[in-house]
Coordinates of C-alpha atoms and ligand atoms in Angstrom, one line a residue:
X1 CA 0.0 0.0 0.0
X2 CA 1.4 3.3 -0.5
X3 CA 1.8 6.2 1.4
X4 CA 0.1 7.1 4.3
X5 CA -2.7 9.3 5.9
X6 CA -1.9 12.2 6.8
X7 CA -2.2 13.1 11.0
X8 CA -6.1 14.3 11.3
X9 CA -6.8 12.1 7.8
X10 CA -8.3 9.1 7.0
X11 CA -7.7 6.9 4.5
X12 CA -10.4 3.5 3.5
X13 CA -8.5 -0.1 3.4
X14 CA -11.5 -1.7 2.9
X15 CA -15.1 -1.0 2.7
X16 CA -16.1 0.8 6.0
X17 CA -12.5 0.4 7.6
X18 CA -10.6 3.8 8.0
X19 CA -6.8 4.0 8.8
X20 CA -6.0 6.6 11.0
X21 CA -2.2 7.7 11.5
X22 CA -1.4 9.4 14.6
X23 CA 1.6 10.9 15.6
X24 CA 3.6 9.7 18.2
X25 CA 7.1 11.8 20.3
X26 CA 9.4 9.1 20.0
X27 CA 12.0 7.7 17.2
X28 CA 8.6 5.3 16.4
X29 CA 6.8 8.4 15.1
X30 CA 3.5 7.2 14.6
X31 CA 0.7 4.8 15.1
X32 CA -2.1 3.5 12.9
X33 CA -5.4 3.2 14.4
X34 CA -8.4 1.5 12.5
X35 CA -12.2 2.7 12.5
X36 CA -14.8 0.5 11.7
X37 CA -17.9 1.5 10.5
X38 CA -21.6 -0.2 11.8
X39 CA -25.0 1.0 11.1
X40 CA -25.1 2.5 14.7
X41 CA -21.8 4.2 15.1
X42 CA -17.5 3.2 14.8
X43 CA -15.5 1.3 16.5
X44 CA -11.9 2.7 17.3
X45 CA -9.2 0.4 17.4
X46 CA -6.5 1.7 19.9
X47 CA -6.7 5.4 20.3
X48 CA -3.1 7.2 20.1
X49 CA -0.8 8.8 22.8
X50 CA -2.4 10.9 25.7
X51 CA -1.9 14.8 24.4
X52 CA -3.6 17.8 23.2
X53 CA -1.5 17.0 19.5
X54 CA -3.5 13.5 19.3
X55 CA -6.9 14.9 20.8
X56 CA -6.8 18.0 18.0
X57 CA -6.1 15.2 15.4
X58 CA -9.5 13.4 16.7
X59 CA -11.5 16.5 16.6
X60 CA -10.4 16.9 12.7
X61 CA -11.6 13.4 12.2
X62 CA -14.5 13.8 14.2
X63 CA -15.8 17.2 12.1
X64 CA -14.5 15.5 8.8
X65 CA -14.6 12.1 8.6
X66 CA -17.5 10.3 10.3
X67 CA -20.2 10.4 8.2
X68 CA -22.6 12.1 10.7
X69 CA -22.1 8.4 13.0
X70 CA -21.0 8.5 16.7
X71 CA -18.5 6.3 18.2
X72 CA -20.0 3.6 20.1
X73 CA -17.1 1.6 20.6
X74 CA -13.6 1.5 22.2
X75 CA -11.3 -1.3 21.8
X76 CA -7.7 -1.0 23.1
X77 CA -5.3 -4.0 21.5
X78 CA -3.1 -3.6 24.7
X79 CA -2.0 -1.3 28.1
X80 CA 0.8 0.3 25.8
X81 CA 0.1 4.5 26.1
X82 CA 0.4 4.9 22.4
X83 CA -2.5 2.4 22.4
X84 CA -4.7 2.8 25.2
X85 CA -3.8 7.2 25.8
X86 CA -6.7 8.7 25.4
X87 CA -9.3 5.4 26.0
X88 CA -10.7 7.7 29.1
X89 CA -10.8 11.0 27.0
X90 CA -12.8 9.1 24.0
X91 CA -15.1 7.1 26.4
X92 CA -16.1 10.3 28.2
X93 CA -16.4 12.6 24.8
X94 CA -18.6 9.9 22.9
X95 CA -20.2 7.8 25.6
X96 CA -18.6 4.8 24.0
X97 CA -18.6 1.7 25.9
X98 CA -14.5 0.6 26.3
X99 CA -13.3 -2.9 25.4
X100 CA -9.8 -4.7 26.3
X101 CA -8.3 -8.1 27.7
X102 CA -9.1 -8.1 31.7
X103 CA -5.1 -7.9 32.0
X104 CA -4.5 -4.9 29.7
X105 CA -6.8 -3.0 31.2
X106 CA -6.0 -4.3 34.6
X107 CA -2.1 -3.4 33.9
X108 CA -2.7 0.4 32.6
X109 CA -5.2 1.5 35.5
X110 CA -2.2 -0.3 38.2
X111 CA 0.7 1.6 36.5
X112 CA -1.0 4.8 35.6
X113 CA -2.4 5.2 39.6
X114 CA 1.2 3.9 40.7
X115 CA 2.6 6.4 43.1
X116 CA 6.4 8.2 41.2
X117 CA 8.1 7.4 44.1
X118 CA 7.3 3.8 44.0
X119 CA 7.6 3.3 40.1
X120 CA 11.0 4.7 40.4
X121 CA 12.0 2.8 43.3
X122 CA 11.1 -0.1 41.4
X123 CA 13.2 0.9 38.3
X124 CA 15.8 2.2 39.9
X125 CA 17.0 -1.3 41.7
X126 CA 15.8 -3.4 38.4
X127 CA 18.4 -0.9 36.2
X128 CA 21.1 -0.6 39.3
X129 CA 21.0 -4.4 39.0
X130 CA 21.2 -5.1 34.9
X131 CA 24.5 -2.8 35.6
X132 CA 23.3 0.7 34.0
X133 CA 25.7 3.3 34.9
X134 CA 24.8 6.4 37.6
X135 CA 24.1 8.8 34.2
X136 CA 21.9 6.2 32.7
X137 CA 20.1 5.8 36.4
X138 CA 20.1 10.0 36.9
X139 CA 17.9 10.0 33.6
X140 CA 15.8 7.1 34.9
X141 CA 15.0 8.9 38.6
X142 CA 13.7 11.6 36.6
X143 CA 10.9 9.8 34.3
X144 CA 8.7 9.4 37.4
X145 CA 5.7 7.7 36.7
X146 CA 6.5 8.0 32.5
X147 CA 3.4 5.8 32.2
X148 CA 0.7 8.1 33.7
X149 CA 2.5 10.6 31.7
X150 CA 1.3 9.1 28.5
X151 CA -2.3 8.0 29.2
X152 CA -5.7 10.4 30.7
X153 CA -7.1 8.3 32.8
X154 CA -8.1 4.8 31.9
X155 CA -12.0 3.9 32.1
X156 CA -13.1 2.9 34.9
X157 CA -15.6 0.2 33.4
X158 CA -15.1 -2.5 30.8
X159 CA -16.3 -5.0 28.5
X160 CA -14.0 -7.9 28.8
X161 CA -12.8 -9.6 25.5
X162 CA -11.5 -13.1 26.0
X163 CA -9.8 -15.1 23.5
X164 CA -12.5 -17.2 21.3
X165 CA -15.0 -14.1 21.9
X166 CA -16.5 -13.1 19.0
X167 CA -17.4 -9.5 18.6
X168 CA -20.1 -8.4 16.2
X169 CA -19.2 -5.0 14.0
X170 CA -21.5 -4.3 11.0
X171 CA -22.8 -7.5 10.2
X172 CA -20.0 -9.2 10.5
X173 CA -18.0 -11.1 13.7
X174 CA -14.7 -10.3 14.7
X175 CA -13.0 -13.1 16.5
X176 CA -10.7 -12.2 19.6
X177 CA -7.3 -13.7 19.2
X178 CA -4.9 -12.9 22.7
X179 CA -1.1 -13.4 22.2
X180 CA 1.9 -12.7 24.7
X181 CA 5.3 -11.8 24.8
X182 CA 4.9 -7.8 23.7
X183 CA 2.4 -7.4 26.6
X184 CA 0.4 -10.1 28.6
X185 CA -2.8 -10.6 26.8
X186 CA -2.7 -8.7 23.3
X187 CA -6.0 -8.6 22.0
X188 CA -5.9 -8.9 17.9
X189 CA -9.1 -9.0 16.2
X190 CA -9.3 -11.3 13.1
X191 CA -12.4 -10.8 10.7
X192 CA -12.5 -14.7 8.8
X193 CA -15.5 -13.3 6.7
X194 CA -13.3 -10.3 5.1
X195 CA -10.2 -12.4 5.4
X196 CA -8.7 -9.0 7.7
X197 CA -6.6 -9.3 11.0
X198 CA -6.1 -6.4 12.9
X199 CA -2.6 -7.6 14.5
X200 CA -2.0 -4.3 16.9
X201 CA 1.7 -4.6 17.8
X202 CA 1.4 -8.5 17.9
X203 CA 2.9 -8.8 14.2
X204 CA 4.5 -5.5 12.7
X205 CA 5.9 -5.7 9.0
X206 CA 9.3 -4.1 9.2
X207 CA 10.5 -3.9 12.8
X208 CA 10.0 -6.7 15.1
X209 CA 8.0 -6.0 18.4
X210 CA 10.0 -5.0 21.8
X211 CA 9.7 -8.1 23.6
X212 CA 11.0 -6.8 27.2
X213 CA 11.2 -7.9 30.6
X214 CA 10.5 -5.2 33.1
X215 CA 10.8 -4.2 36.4
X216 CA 7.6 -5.3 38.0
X217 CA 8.3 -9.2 36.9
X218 CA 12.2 -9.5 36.4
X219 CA 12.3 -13.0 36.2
X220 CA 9.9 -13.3 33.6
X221 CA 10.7 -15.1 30.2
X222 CA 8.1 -13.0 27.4
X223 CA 10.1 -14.5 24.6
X224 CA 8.9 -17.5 25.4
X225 CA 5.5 -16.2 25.1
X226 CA 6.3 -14.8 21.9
X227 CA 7.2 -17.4 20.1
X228 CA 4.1 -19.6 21.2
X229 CA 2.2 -17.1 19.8
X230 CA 3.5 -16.8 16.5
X231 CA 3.2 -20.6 16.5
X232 CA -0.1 -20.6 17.2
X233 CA -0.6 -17.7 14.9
X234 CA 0.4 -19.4 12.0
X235 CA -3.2 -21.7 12.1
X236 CA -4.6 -18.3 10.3
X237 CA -4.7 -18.2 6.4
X238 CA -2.0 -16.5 5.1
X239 CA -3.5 -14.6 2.5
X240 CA -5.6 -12.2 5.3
X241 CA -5.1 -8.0 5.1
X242 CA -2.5 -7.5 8.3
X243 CA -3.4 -4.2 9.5
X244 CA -0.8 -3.5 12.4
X245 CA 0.2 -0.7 14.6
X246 CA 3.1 0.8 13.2
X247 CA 3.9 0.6 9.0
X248 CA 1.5 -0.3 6.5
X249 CA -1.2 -2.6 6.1
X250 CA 0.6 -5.9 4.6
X251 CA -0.4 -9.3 3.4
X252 CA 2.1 -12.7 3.7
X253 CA 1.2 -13.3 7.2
X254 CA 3.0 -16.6 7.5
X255 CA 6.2 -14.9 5.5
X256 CA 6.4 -12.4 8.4
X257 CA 5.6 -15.1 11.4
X258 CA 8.5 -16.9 10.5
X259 CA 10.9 -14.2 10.1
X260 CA 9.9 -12.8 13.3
X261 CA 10.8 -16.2 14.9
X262 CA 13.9 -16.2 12.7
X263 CA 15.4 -13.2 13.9
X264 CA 14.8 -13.7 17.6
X265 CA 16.5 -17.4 17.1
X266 CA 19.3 -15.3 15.7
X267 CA 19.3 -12.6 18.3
X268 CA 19.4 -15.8 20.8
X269 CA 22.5 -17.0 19.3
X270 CA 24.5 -13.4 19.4
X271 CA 23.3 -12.9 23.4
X272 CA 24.6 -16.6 23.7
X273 CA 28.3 -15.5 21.9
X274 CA 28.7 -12.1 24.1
X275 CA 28.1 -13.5 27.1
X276 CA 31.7 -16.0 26.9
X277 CA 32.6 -14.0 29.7
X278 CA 30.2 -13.7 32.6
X279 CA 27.7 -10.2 31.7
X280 CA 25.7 -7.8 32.8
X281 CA 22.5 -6.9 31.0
X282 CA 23.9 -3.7 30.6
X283 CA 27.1 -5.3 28.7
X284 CA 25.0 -7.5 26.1
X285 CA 22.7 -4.4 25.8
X286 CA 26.0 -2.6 24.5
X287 CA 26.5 -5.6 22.0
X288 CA 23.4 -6.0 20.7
X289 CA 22.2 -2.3 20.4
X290 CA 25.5 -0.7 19.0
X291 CA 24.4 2.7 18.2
X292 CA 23.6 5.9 21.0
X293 CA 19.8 5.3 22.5
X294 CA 18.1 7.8 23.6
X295 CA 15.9 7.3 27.0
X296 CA 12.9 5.7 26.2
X297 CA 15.5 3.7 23.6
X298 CA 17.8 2.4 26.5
X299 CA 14.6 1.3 28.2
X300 CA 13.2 -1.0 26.1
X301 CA 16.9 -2.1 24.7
X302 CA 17.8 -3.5 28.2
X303 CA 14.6 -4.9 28.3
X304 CA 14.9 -6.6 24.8
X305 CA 18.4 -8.2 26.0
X306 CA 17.2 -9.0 29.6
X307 CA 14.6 -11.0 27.6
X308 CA 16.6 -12.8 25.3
X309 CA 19.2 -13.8 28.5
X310 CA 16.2 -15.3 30.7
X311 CA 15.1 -17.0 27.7
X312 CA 18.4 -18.8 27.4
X313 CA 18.8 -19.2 31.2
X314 CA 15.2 -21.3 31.2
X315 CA 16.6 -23.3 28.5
X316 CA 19.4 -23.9 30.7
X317 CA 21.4 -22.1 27.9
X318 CA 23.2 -19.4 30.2
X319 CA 23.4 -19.4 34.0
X320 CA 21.8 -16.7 35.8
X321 CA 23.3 -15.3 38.7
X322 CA 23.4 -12.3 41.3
X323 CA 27.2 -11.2 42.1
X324 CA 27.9 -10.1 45.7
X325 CA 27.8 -6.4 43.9
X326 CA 24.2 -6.7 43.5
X327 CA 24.5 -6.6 40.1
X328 CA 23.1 -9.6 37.5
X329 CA 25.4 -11.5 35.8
X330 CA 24.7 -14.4 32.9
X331 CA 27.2 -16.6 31.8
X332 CA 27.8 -19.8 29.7
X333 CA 27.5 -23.2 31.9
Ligands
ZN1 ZN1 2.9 -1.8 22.3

């Protein structure tokens, strides 16, 4: 597909589904978001960042581009704030009902009312620990609660989507397909009628999806919930419309899922080479991210390697192990 929508634009897919572009503050500059028409109103996949920039662009839409419809209908694919920012600020504005997995929303409403001090506690040890140095942890104590910062307050009620649900948009049912590894329970929403998956950050075309371990669950292995998924993922046709979060609408779903799984296995075997000497997260951050990062980069890239090393500690690829400096160490058995 070419090109793109402008920010405050829509552009039609398919008949009755609009592709919103929103823009986003970080390197990732933007985020697609999908409107779904229905005799009685749209449904708004995901919703863009929390700010007065993404609300201004909803306004434009909501003058130009709704065909005299309301929205009826929230869904948020997962917690992430480019996703699920401005859920409250639409659910107030339309009196649209709000949709998510129980654990996305449970995760955004916990971190978003999370006090700064604690969140930075919390960070501060996890990042002390993976061996980030005192500039790197300087940056961190400042980002308070960066979460809230990105979202207006989640709604306070939901409609719970569970995987198998079906939901049904304009005559035709939407089936709920949850995945892990990017977040707990991604919701993606596959249409088998229209031969259309809405994949939210679950399957991106170009760049593969941060898979990250954080703070609140350190010795958590997401990978391994990744890779399930695109497993399980691959029972789909592969001839659907992939609409996804970030790039362009793609087809060659099963081209993608392997690649995906391809460059993890990869990634797995370059974590497994730097760490010949015992490492810190920090260290095989350095090796497999060889280029400055900026904040939010650095967060998500020590994530990303934290994730691929408990992966191979489960496996009993690496040993894991805390050194009497406090600081995690992985190393080859
Ligand atoms: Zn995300």
């Amino acid at each position: 597909m070419d090109g793109f929508p402008e920010p405050g634009t829509v552009r039609r897919v398919a008949p009755g589904i609009l592709w919103v572009r929103m823009p986003l503050p970080f390197a990732l500059n933007h985020i697609n978001i999908w409107l779904l028409e229905a005799e009685d109103g749209w449904t708004i996949v995901d919703t863009g960042i929390g700010s007065n920039r993404t609300k201004d662009c909803w306004e434009r839409i909501f003058r130009e581009s709704l065909a005299g419809k309301p929205v009826v209908r929230i869904v948020a694919t997962h917690f992430h704030p480019d996703h699920v920012g401005l859920a409250g600020w639409l659910v107030d504005r339309w009196q649209a009902e709000f949709c998510a997995s129980l654990t996305e929303w449970l995760f955004g409403r916990m971190l978003s009312l999370e006090s700064p001090e604690a969140m930075v506690r919390t960070s501060l040890a996890f990042y002390r620990r993976a061996g980030l140095d005192e500039a790197a942890l300087a940056v961190m104590a400042e980002r308070g609660n960066s979460y809230a910062k990105g979202v207006t307050p989640l709604p306070a009620r939901l409609r719970r989507l569970k995987a198998g649900d079906r939901l049904p948009i304009g005559g035709t049912d939407w089936h709920v397909i949850t995945g892990g590894g990017h977040t707990p329970e991604h919701v993606c929403l596959h249409c088998p009628d229209r031969g259309i998956f809405i994949a939210g950050d679950q399957v991106l075309p170009r760049i593969s999806p941060n898979i990250s371990v954080w703070a609140s669950e350190p010795d958590a292995d997401p990978l391994d919930d990744f890779l399930r998924t695109l497993d399980r993922l691959r029972s789909l046709p592969d001839d659907l419309l992939v609409l996804p979060s970030h790039d362009t609408p793609f087809t060659g779903l099963h081209a993608r899922l392997d690649a995906l799984a391809a460059h993890h296995r990869e990634r797995l075997e370059e974590v497994v080479n730097a760490c010949a000497e015992p490492s810190t997260v920090a260290q095989v951050t350095r090796v497999m991210f060889n280029r400055p990062l900026d904040p939010h980069q650095l967060v998500f890239a020590v994530g990303e390697a934290l994730a691929h090393l408990n992966h191979l500690a489960a496996r009993g690829r690496l040993i894991r192990r805390t050194d009497r400096d406090g600081l995690l160490r992985f190393s080859r058995p």
